Coordinates of C-alpha atoms and ligand atoms in Angstrom, one line a residue:
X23 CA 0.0 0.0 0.0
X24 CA 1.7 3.2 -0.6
X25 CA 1.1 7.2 1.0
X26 CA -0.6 9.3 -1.8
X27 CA 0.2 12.7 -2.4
X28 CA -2.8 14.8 -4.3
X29 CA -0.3 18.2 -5.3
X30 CA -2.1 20.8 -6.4
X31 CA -4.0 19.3 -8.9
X32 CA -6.7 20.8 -11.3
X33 CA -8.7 19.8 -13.9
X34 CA -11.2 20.8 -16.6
X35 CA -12.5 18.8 -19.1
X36 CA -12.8 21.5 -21.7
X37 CA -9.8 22.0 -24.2
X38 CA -8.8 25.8 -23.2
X39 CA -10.6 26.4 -19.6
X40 CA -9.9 30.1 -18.4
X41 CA -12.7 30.9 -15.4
X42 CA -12.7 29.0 -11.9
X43 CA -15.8 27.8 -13.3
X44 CA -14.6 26.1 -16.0
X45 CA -12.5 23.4 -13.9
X46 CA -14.5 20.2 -12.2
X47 CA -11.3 20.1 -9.9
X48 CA -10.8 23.8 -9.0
X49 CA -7.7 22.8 -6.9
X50 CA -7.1 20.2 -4.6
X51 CA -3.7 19.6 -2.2
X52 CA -4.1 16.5 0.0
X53 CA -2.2 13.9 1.3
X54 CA -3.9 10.0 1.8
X55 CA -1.9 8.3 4.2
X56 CA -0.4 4.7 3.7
X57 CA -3.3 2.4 5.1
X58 CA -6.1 5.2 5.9
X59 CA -9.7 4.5 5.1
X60 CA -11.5 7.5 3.7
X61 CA -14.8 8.8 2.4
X62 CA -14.5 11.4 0.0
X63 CA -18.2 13.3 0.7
X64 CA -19.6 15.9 -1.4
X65 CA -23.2 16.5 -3.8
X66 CA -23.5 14.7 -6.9
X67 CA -21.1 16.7 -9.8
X68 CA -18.8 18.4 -7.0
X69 CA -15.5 16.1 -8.7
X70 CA -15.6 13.0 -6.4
X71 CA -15.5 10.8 -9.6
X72 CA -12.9 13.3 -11.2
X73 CA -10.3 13.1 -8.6
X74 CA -10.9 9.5 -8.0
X75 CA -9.8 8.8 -11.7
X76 CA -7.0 11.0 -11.7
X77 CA -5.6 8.7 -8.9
X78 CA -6.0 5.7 -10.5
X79 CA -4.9 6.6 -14.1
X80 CA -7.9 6.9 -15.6
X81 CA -7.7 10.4 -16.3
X82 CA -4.3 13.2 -16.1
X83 CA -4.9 15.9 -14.5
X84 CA -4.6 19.1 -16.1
X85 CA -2.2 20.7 -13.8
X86 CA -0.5 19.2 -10.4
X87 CA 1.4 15.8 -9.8
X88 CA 0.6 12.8 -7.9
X89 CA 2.7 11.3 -6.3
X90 CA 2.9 7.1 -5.0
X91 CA 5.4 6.9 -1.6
X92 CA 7.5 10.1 -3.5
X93 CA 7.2 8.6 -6.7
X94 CA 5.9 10.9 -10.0
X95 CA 3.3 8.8 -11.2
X96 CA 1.0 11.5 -13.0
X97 CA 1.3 10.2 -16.3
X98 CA 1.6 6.7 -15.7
X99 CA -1.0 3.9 -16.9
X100 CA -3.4 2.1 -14.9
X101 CA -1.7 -0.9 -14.7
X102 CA 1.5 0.8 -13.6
X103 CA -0.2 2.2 -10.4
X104 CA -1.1 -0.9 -9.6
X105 CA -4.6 0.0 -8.1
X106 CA -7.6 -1.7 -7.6
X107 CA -11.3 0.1 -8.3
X108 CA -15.0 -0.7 -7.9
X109 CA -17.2 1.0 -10.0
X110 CA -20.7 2.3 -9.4
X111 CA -22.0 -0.3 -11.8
X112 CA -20.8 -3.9 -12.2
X113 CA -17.4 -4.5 -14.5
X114 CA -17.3 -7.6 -14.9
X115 CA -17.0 -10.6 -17.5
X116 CA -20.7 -12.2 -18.3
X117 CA -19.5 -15.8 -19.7
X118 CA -17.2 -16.5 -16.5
X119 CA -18.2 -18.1 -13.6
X120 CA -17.9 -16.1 -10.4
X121 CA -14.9 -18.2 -9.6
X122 CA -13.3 -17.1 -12.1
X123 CA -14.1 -13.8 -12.7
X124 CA -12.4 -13.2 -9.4
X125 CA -9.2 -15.4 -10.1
X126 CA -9.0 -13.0 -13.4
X127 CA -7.2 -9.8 -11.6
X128 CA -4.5 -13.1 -10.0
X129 CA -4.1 -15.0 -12.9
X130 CA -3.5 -12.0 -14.8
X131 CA -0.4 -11.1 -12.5
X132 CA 0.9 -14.7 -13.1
X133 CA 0.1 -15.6 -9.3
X134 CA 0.1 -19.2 -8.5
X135 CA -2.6 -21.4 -8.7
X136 CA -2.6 -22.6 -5.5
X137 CA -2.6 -18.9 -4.0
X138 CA -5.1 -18.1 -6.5
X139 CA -7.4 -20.3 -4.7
X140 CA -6.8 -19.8 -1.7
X141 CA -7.4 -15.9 -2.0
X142 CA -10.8 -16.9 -4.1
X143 CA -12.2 -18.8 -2.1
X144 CA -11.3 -16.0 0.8
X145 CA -13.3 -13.8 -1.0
X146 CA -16.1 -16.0 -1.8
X147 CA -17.0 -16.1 1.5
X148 CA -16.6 -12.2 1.9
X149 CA -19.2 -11.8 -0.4
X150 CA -21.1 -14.1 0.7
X151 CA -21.0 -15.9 -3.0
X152 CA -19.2 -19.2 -1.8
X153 CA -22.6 -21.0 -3.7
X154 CA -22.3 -19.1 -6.5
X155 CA -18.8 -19.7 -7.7
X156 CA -19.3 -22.2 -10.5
X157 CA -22.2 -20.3 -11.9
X158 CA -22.0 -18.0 -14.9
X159 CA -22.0 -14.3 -13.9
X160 CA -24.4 -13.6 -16.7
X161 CA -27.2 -15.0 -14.5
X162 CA -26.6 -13.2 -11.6
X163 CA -28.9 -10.6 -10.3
X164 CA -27.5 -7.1 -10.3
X165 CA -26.6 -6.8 -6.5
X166 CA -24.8 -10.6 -7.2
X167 CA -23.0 -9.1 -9.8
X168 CA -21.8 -5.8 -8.1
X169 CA -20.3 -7.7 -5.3
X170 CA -18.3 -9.7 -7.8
X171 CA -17.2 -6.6 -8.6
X172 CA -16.4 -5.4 -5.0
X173 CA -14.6 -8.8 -4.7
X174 CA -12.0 -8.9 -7.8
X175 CA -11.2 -5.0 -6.0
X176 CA -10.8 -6.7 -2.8
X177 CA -8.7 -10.2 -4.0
X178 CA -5.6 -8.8 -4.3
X179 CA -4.0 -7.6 -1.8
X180 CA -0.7 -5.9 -3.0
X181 CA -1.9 -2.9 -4.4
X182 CA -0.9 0.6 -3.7
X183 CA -4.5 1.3 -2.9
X184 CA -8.2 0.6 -3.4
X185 CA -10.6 3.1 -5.0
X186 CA -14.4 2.6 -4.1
X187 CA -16.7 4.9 -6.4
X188 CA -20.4 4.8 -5.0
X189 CA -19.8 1.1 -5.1
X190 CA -23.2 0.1 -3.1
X191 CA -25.7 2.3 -5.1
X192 CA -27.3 -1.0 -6.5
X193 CA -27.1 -3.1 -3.8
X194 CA -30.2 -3.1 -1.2
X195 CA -30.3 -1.6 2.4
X196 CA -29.7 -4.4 4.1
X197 CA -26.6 -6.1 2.4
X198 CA -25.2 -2.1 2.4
X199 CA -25.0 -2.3 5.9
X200 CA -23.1 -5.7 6.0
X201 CA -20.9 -4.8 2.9
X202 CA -19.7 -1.7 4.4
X203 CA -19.3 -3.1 7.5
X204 CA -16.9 -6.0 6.0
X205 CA -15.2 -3.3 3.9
X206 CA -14.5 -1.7 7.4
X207 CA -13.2 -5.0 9.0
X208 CA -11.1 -5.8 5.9
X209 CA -9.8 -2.4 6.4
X210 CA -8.8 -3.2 10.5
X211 CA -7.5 -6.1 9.3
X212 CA -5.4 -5.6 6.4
X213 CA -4.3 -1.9 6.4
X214 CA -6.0 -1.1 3.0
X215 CA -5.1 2.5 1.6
X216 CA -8.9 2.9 0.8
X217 CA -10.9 5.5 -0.9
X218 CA -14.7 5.4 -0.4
X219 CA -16.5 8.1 -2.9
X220 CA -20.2 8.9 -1.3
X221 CA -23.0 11.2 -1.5
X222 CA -24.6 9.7 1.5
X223 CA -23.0 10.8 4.9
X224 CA -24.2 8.0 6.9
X225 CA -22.2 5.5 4.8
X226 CA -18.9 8.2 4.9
X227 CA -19.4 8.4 8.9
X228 CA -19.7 4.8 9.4
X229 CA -16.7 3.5 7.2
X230 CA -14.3 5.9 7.0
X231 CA -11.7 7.4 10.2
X232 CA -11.1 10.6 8.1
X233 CA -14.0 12.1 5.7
X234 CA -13.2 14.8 2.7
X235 CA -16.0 17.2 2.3
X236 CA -16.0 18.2 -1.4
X237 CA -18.1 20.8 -2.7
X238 CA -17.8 22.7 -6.3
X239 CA -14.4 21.0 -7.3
X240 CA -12.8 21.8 -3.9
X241 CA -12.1 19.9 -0.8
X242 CA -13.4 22.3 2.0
X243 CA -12.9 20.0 5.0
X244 CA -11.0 16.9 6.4
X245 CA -11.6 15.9 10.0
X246 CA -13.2 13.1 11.9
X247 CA -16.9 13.2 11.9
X248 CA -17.0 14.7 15.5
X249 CA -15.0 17.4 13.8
X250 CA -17.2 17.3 11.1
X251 CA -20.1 17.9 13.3
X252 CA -18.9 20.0 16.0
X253 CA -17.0 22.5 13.7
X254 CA -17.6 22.4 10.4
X255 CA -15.0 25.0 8.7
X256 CA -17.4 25.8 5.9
X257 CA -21.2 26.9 6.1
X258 CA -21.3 23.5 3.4
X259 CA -20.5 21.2 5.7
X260 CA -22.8 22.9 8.3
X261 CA -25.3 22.4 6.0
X262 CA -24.7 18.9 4.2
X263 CA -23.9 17.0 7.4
X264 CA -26.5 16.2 9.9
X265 CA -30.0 15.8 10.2
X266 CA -31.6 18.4 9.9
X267 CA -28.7 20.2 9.3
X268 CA -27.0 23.1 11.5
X269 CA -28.9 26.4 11.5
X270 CA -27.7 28.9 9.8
X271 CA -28.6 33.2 10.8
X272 CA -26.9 36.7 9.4
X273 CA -25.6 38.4 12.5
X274 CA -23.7 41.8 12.8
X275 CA -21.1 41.0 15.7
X276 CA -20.2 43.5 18.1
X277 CA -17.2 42.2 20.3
X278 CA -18.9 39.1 22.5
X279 CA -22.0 39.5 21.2
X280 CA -23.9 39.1 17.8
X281 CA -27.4 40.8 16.8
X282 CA -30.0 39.0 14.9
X283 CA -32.5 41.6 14.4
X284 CA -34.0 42.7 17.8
X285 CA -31.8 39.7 19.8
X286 CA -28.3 39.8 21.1
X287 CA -26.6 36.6 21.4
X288 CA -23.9 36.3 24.1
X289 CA -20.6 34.4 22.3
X290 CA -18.3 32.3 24.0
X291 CA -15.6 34.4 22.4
X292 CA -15.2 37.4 20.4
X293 CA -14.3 36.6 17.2
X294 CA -10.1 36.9 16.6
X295 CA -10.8 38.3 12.8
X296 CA -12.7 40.9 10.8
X297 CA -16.3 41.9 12.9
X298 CA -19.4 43.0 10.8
X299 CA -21.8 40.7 8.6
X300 CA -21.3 37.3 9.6
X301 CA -23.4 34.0 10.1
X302 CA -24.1 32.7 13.4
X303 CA -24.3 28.6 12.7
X304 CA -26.2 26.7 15.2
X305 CA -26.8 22.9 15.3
X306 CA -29.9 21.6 15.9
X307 CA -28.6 19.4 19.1
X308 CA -27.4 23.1 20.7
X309 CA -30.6 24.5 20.3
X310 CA -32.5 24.5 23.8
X311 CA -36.4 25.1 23.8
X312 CA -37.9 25.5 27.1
X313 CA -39.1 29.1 29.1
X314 CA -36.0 31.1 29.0
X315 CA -34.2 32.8 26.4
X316 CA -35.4 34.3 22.9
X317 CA -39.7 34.2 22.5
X318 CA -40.3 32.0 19.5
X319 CA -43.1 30.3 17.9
X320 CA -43.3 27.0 16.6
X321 CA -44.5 25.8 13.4
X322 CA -43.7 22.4 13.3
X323 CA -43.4 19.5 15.3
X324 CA -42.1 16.4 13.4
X325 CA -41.7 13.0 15.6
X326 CA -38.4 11.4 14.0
X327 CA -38.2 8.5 16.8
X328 CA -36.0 8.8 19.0
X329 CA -36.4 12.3 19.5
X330 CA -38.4 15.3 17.9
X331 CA -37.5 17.9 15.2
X332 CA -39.3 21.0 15.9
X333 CA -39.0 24.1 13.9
X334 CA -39.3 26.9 15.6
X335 CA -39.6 30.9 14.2
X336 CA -37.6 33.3 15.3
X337 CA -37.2 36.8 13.8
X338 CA -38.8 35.2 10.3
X339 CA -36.1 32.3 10.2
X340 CA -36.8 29.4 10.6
X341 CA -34.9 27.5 13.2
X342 CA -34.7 23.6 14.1
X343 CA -34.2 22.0 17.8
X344 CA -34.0 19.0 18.9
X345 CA -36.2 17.4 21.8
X346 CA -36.2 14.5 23.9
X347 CA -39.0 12.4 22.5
X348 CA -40.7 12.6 25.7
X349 CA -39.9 16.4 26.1
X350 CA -43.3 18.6 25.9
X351 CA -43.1 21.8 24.0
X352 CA -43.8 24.9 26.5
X353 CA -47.0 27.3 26.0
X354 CA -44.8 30.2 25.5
X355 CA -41.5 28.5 24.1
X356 CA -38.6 30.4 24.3
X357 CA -35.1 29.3 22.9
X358 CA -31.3 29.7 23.9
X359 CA -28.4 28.7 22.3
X360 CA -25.4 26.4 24.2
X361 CA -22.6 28.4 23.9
X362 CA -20.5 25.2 23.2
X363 CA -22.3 24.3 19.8
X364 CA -22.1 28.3 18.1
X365 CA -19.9 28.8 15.2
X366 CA -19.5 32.2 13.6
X367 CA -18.9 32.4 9.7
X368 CA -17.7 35.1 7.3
X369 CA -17.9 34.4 3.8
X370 CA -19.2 31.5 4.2
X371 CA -16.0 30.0 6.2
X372 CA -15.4 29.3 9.7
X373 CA -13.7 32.0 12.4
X374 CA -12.0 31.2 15.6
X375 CA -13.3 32.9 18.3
X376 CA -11.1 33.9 21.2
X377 CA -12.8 31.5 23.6
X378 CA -10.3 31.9 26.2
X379 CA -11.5 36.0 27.5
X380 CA -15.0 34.6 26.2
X381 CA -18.4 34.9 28.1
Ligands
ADP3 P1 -19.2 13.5 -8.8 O1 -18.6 12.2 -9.0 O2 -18.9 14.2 -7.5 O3 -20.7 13.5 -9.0 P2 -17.9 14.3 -11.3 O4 -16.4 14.2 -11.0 O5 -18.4 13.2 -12.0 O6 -18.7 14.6 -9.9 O7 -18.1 15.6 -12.1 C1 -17.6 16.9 -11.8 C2 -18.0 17.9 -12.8 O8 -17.3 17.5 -14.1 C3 -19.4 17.9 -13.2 O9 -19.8 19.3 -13.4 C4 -19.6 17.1 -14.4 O10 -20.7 17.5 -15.2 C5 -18.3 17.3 -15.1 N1 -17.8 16.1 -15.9 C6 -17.6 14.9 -15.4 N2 -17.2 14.0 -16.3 C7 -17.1 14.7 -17.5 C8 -16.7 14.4 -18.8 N3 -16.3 13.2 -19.2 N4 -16.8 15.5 -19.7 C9 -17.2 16.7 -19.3 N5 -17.5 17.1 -18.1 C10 -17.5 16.1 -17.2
MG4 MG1 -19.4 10.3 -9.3

């Protein structure tokens, strides 16, 4: 498995791009360490596919270098990275059995026989296929054939890394779960550099260590989902991650204290940069409804399970809190905001506040 080095890469796909606008990869600088699992995150079209290619040789960047433990590999082929990749939809060979479909990737490295088999029939059983493996693949239904697919990226095991590009799309809710959950064990137990491309932030939470938030061709946060969650850098990630997602208000700050319309809002810090028009970001955990703090009304109450959603109005935004599923809501609510969970934001990205003189 090698360390890969992203170096300021860009790319468009046009033949002579000139505006920002013009790249899918605007400009991204990032470092995969040797045998970290990752999720690359981000909305359909923000370059997760892009970038992904570019690091296994599908594509060459326009501009930047990649580089294998040090070593220059931007131009080389495919097969000279030595890298394994799954697919969205199934690749794989119709009039082969399952058996070999998966001893294809082995045989073609001249591995032998015996070691083929073994690592076959290893996978077989990962993918739960063990039954199927003298079976045609053309038979198969389309969730049988994607995890063939997972499996011939999962049978070798000396590559440099292995690239997953919304690989369980087809597969149904249930085998997700399992899948992912294997992909995580394999990952424990092998030291896999692994990639793991998703629109869906459960599936990056749950199987990766490290997520990449990518939004419009740039990467605009790495960190642990706590991190991810507690303090996003980027009103994006704010926004994308969570359930409902974190609040978002336009505050003028003054010092310690921000003014949304008629309310001030005590900080827990004054912010250390520029003061003015900023955006006061809230998650819907930190919000506390009960009889002190800012009069609201509420609009909605929606009953999610284990707790309640309930949008609440204040100054003519809307605003979501969380309740305890047993937790009434008052005849007069009135909110507050924990100081611990408040973010301030100037064009759109994060501030520190100087928590340590703070309220
Ligand atoms: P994602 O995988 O995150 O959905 P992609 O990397 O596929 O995003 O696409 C990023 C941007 O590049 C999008 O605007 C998309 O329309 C554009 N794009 C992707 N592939 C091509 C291509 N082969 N030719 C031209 N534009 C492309
Ligand atoms: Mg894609």
């Amino acid at each position: 498995m090698a360390l890969i080095e992203v170096n300021h890469i860009r790319h468009s796909y046009l033949p002579n791009p000139a505006k920002d606008s013009d790249f899918a990869l605007k400009e991204v600088h990032h470092t995969f360490e040797d045998g970290g699992a990752y999720a690359l995150l981000g909305p359909s079209g923000c370059g997760k596919t892009t970038l992904l290619n570019i690091i296994s040789g599908l594509l060459y960047p326009s501009h930047g270098q990649l580089l294998f433990d040090g070593r220059d590999v931007t131009r080389l082929s495919t097969q000279e990275r030595n890298i394994a990749q799954v697919f969205q939809f199934p690749v794989i060979y119709d009039t082969m059995t399952v058996y070999d479909n998966l001893a294809f990737p082995l045989r073609n490295r001249s591995v032998p026989e015996a070691e083929v088999d073994r690592k076959v029939r290893e996978t077989l059983e990962m993918i739960d296929l063990t039954d199927w493996a003298n079976r045609k693949a053309r038979g198969l239904t389309a969730d049988q054939k994607q995890k063939i697919s997972l499996g011939r990226g999962l049978v070798r095991s000396d590559v440099n890394a292995i690239l997953f590009d919304e690989p369980l799309t087809v597969i149904d809710p249930h085998m997700k779960w399992v899948l992912r959950s294997q992909l995580k064990q394999l990952h424990r137990r092998f030291g896999y550099t692994m990639v793991y491309v998703t629109h869906d932030q459960t599936e990056a939470l749950t199987f990766a260590d490290n997520v990449v938030v990518m939004y419009d061709g740039e990467i605009v946060q790495i960190g642990t989902p706590a991190e991810l969650f507690e303090r996003p850098r980027h009103t994006f990630v704010g926004y994308f991650i969570g359930s409902p997602g974190m609040n978002f208000m336009p505050v003028s700050v003054d010092g310690h204290t921000a003014r949304l319309g008629e309310q001030a809002i005590e900080l827990p810090g004054a912010p250390k940069e520029a003061t003015g028009a900023m955006e006061l970001g809230i998650r819907p955990e930190y919000v506390r409804l009960g009889r002190d703090g800012m009069a609201v009304s509420v609009s909605k109450v929606e009953d999610v399970g284990r707790h309640k959603v309930v949008h609440a109005t204040l100054e003519g935004r809307d605003i979501a809190a969380i309740l305890g599923e047993d937790d009434e809501v008052p005849a007069e609510p009135r909110i507050r905001f924990d100081p611990a969970g408040i973010n301030i934001y100037a064009d759109s990205w994060r501030v520190d506040l100087d928590r340590s003189g703070g309220a």
